[in-house]
mmCIF file of C-alpha atoms and ligand atoms in Angstrom:
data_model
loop_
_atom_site.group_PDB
_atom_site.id
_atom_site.type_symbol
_atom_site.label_atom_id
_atom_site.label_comp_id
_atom_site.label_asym_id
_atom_site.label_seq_id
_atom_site.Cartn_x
_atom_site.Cartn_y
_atom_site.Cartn_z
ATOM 1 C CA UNK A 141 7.876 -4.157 16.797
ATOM 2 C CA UNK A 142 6.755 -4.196 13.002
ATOM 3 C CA UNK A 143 8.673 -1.561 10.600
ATOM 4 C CA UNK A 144 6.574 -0.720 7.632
ATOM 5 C CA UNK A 145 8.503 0.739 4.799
ATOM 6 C CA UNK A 146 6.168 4.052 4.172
ATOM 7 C CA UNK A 147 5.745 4.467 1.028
ATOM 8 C CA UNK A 148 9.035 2.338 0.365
ATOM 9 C CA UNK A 149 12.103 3.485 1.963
ATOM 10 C CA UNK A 150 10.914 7.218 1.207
ATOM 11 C CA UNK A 151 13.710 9.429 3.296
ATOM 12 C CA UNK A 152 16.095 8.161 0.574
ATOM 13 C CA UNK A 153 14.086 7.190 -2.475
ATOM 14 C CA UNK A 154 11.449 8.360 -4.499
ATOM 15 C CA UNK A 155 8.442 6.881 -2.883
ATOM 16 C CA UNK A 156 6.041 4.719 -4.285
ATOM 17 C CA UNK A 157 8.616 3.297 -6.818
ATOM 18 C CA UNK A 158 9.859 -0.092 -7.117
ATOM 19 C CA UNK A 159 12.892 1.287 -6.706
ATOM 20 C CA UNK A 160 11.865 2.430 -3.156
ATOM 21 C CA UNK A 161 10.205 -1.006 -2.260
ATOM 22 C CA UNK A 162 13.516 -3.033 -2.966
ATOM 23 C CA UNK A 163 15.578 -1.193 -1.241
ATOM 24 C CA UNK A 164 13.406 -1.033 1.734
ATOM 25 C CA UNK A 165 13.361 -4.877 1.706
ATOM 26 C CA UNK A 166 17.012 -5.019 0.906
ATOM 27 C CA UNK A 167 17.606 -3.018 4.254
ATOM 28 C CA UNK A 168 15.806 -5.505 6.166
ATOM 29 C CA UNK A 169 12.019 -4.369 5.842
ATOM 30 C CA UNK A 170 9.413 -6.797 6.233
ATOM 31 C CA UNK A 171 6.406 -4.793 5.534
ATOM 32 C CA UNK A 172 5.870 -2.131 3.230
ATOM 33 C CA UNK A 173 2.932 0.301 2.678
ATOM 34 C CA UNK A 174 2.122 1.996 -0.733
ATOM 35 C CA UNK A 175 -0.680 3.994 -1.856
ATOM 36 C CA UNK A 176 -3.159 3.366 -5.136
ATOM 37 C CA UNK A 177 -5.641 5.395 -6.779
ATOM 38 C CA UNK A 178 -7.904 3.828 -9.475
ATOM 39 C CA UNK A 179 -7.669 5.357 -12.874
ATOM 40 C CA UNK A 180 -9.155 4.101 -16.107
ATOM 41 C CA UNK A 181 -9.409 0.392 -14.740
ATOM 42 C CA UNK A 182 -5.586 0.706 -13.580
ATOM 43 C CA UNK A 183 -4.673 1.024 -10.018
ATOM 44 C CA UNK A 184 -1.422 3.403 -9.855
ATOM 45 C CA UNK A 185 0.899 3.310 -6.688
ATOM 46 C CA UNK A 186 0.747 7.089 -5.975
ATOM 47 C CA UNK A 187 0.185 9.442 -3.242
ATOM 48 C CA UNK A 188 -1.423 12.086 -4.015
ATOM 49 C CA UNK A 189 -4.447 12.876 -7.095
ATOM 50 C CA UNK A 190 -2.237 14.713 -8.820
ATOM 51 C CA UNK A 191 1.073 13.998 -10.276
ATOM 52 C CA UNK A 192 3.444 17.202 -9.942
ATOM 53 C CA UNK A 193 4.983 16.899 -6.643
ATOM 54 C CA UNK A 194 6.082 13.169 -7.156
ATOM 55 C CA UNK A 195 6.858 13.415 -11.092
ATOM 56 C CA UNK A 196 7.995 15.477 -13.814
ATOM 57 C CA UNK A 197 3.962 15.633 -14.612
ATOM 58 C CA UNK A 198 1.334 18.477 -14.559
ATOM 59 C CA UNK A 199 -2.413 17.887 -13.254
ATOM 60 C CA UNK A 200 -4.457 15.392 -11.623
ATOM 61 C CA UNK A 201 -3.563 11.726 -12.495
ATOM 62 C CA UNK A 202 -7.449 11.676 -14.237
ATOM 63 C CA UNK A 203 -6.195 13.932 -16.988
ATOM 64 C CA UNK A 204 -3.292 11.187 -18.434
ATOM 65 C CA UNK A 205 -3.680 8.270 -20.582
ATOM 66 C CA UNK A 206 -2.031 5.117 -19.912
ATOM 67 C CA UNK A 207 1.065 5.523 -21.999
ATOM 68 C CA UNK A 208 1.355 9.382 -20.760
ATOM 69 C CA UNK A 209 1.267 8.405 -16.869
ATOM 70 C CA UNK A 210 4.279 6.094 -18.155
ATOM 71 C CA UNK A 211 5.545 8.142 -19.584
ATOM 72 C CA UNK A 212 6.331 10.153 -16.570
ATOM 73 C CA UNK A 213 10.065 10.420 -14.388
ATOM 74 C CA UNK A 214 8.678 9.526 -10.834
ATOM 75 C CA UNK A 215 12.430 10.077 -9.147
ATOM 76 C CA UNK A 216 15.314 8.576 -10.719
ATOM 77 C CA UNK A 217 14.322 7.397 -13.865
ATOM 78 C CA UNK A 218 11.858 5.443 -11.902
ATOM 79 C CA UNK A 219 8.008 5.049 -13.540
ATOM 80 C CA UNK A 220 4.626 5.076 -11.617
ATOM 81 C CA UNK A 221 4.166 1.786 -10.992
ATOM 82 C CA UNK A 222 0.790 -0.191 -11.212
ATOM 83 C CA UNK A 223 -0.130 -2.415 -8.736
ATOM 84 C CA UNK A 224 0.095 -5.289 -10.769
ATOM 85 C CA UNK A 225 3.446 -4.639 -11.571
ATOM 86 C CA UNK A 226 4.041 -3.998 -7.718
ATOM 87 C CA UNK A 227 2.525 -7.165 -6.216
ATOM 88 C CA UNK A 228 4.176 -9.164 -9.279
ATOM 89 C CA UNK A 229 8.032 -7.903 -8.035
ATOM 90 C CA UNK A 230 7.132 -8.041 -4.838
ATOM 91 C CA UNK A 231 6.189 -11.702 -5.304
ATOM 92 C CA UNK A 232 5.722 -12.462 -1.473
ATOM 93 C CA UNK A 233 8.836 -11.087 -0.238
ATOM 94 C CA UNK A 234 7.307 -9.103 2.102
ATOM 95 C CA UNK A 235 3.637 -8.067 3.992
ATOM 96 C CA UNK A 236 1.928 -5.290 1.844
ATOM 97 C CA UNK A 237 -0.367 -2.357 3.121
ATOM 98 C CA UNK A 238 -2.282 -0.909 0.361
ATOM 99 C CA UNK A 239 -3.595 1.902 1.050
ATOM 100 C CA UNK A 240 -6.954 3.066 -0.942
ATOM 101 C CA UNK A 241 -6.639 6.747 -1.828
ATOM 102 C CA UNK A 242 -8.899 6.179 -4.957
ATOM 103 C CA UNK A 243 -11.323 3.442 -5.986
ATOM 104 C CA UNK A 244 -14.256 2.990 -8.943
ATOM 105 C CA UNK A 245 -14.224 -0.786 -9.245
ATOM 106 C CA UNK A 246 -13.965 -2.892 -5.900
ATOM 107 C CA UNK A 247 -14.352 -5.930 -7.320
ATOM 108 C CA UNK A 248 -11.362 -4.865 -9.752
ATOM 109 C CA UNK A 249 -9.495 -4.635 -6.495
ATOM 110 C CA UNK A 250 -10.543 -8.193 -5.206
ATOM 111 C CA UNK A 251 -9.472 -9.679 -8.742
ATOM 112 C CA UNK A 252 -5.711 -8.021 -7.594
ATOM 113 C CA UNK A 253 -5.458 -9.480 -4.722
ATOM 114 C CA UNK A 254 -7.013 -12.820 -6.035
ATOM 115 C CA UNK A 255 -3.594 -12.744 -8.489
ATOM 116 C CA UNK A 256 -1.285 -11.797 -6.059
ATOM 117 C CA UNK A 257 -2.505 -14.749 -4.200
ATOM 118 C CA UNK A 258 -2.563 -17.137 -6.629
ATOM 119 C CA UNK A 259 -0.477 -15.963 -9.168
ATOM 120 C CA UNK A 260 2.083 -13.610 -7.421
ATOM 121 C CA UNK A 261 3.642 -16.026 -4.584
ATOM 122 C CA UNK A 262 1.678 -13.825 -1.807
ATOM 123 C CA UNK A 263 -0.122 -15.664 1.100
ATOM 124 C CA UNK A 264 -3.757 -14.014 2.266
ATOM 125 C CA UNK A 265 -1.846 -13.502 5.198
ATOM 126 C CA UNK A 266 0.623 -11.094 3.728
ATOM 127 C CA UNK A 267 -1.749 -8.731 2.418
ATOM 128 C CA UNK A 268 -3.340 -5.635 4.618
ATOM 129 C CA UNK A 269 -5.743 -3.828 3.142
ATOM 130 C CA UNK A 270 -6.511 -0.035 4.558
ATOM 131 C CA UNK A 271 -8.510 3.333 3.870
ATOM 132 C CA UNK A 272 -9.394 6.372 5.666
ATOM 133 C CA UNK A 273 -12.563 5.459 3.282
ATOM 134 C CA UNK A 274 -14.119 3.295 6.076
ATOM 135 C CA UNK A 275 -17.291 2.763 3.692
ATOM 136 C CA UNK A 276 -14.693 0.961 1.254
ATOM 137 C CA UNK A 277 -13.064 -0.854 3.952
ATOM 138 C CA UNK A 278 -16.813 -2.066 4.757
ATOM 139 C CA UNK A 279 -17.794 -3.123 1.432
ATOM 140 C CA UNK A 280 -14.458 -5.241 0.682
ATOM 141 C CA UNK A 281 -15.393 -6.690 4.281
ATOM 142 C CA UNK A 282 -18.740 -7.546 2.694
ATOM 143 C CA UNK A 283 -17.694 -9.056 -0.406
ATOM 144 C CA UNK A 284 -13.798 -10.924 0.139
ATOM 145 C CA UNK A 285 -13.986 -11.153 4.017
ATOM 146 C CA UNK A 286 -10.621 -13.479 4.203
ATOM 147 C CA UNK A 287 -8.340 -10.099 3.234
ATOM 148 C CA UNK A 288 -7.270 -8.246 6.541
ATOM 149 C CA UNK A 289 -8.373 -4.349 7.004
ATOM 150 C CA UNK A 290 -7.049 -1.890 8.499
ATOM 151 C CA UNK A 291 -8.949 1.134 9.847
ATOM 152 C CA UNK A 292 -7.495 4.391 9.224
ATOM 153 C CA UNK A 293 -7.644 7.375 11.551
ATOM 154 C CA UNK A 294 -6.162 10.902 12.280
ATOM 155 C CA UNK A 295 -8.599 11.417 15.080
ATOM 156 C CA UNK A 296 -8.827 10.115 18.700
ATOM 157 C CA UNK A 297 -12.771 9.107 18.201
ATOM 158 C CA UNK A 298 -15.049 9.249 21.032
ATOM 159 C CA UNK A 299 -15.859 5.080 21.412
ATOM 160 C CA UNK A 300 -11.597 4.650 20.874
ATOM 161 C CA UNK A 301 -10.981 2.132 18.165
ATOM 162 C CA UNK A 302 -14.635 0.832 18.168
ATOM 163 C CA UNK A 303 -15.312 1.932 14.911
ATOM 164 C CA UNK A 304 -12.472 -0.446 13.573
ATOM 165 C CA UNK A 305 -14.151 -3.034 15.616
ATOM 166 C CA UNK A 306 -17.572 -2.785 14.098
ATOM 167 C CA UNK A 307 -15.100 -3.234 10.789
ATOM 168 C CA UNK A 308 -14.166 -6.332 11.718
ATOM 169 C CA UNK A 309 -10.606 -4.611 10.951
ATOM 170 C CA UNK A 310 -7.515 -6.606 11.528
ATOM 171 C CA UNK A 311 -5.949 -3.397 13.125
ATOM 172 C CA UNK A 312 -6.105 0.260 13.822
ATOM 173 C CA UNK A 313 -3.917 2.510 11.527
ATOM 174 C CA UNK A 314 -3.232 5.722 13.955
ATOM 175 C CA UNK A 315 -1.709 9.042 13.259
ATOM 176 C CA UNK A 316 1.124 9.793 15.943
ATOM 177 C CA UNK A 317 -0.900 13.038 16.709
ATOM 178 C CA UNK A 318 -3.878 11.283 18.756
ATOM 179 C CA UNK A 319 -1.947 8.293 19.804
ATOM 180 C CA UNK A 320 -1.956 7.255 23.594
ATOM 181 C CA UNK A 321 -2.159 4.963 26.188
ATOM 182 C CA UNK A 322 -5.419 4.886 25.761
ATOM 183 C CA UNK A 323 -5.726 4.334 22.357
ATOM 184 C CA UNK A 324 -3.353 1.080 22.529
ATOM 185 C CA UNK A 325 -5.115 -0.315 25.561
ATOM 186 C CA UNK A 326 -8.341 0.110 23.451
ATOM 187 C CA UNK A 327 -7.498 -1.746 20.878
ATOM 188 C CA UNK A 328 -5.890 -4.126 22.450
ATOM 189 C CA UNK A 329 -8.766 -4.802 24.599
ATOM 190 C CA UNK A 330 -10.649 -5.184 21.690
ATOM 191 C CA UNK A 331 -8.347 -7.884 19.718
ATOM 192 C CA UNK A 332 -7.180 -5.384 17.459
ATOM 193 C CA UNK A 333 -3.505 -4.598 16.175
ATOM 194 C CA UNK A 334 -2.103 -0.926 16.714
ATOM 195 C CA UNK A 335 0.072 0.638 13.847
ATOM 196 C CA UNK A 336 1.462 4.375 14.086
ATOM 197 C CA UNK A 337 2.065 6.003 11.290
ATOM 198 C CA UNK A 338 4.616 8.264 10.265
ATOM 199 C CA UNK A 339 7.362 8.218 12.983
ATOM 200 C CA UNK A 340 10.996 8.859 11.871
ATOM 201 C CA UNK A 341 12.324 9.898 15.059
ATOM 202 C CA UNK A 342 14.317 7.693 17.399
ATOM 203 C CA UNK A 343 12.389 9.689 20.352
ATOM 204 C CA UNK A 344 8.847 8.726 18.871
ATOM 205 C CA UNK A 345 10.471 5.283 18.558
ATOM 206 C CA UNK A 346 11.012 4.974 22.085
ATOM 207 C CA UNK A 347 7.845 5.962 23.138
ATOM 208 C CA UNK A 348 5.247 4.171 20.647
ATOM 209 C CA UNK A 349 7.983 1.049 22.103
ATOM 210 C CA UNK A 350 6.954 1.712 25.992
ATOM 211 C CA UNK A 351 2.852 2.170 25.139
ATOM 212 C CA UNK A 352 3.361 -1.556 23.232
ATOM 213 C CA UNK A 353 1.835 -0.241 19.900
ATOM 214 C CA UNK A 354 2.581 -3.371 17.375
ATOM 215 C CA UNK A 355 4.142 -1.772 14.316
ATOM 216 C CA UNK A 356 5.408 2.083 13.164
ATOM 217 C CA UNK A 357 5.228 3.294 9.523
ATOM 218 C CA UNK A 358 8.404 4.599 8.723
ATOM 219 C CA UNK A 359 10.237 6.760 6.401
ATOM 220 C CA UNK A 360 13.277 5.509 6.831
ATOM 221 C CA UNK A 361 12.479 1.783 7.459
ATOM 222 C CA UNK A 362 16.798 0.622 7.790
ATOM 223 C CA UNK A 363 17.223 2.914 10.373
ATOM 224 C CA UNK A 364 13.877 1.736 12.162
ATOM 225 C CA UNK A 365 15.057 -2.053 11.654
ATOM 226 C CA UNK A 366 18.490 -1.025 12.596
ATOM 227 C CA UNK A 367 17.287 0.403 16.142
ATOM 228 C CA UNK A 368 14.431 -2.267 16.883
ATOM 229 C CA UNK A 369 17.193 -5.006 16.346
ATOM 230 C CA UNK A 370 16.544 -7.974 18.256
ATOM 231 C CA UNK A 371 12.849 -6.929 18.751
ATOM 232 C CA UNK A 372 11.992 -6.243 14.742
ATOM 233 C CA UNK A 373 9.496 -8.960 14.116
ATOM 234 C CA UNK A 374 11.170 -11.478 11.523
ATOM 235 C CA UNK A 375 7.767 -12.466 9.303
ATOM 236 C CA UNK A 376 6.831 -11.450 6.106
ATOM 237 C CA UNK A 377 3.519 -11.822 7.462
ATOM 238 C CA UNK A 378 0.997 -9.597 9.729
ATOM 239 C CA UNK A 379 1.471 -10.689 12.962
ATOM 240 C CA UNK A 380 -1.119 -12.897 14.833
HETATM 241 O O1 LIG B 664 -1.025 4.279 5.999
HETATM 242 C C1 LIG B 664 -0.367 5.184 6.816
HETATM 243 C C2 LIG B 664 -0.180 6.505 6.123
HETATM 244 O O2 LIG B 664 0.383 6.259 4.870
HETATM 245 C C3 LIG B 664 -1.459 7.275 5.977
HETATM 246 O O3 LIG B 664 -1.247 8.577 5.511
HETATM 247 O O4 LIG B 664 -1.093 10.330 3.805
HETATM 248 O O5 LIG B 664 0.905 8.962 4.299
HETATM 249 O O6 LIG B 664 -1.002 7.960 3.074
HETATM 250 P P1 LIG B 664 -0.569 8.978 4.112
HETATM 251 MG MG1 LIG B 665 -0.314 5.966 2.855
#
């Protein structure tokens, strides 16, 4: 089972700081997911559009300048961080999921990636790319195909996990909602890797463990590694 820091080791730390993402690793994380929206050329690890609930900010991320988004306390002192700052501490010490909440400039977002590969200390390997955006998903298929995708969903479609498929998506991102039995046999059948996202309780645990899903997003990643002990996978990479 693969435990992917949500958002960093959010039930303790102000997510989406780097703050969050080493102490998630510290506590024995070997994946971590993070959110990005794309704002004057910059790609900020943030949740949400606008900045109030997750800093000391006012109004949608679109009405700051540079300095000002720095300018902003994100939870402890802690600053939004950009990506590039992100991958760059990170440095290949763990998988990443990056999550596309907002995006102008693809190609931008290829160039990231490109650095964090060859700049950064990150294998292709270690990098996950995913959207509920499928058409972005699609179009970074089209134009850097050797970058793994994830397919995001909150729904229980009608063809199952064909539409992450037809993708070409590494795996299928599911909300705990709409995931069953048959969901994972789906995907499965169809070569692709099952991740549940958000699951913080040891219950949910239990269960995603019996239907074989291959990874939970979690809020509290320690406690997550801490339980799955002896069956946590040990890469820093997505799993084959
Ligand atoms: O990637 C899994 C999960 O993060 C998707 O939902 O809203 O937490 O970004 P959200
Ligand atoms: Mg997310």
């Amino acid at each position: 089972m693969l435990v992917i820091a949500h958002r960093g080791a959010r039930g303790e730390l102000p997510e989406n700081t780097l703050l969050a993402f080493e102490s998630a690793i510290e506590g024995g994380a070997r994946a971590i997911e993070l959110d990005i929206h794309q704002h004057q050329g910059e790609f900020w690890v943030i949740h949400d559009k606008w900045v109030n609930r997750t800093t000391d900010g006012n109004g949608p991320l679109t009405w700051h300048s540079y300095d000002g988004l720095k300018s902003l306390d994100a939870g402890k002192g802690e600053r939004i961080p950009t990506l590039d700052e992100t991958l760059k501490t990170l440095a290949g010490r763990c998988a990443v999921n990056i999550e596309l909440k907002g995006l102008d400039d693809i190609n931008s977002l290829v160039e990231h990636l490109e650095l964090a590969v060859n700049e950064y200390g990150f294998a292709e390997g270690q990098l996950l790319i995913s959207s509920f955006n499928h058409h972005w998903l699609a179009e970074l298929h089209r134009i850097a195909p050797q970058y793994k995708l994830a397919a995001l969903t909150a729904n229980k479609p009608i063809g199952l996990c064909q539409f992450a498929q037809e993708l070409g998506a590494y795996s299928v991102n599911v909300d705990i909602d709409v995931i069953d039995g048959q969901m994972v046999d789906d995907a499965k059948k169809r070569g692709l890797k099952i991740f549940v996202y958000t699951v913080n309780r040891e219950e949910d645990w239990k269960r995603l463990q019996t239907l074989g899903v291959d990874g939970i997003f979690c809020d509290k990643p320690v406690d997550a590694v801490r339980y799955f002990s002896g069956i946590t996978d040990q890469t820093r990479h997505w799993p084959n």
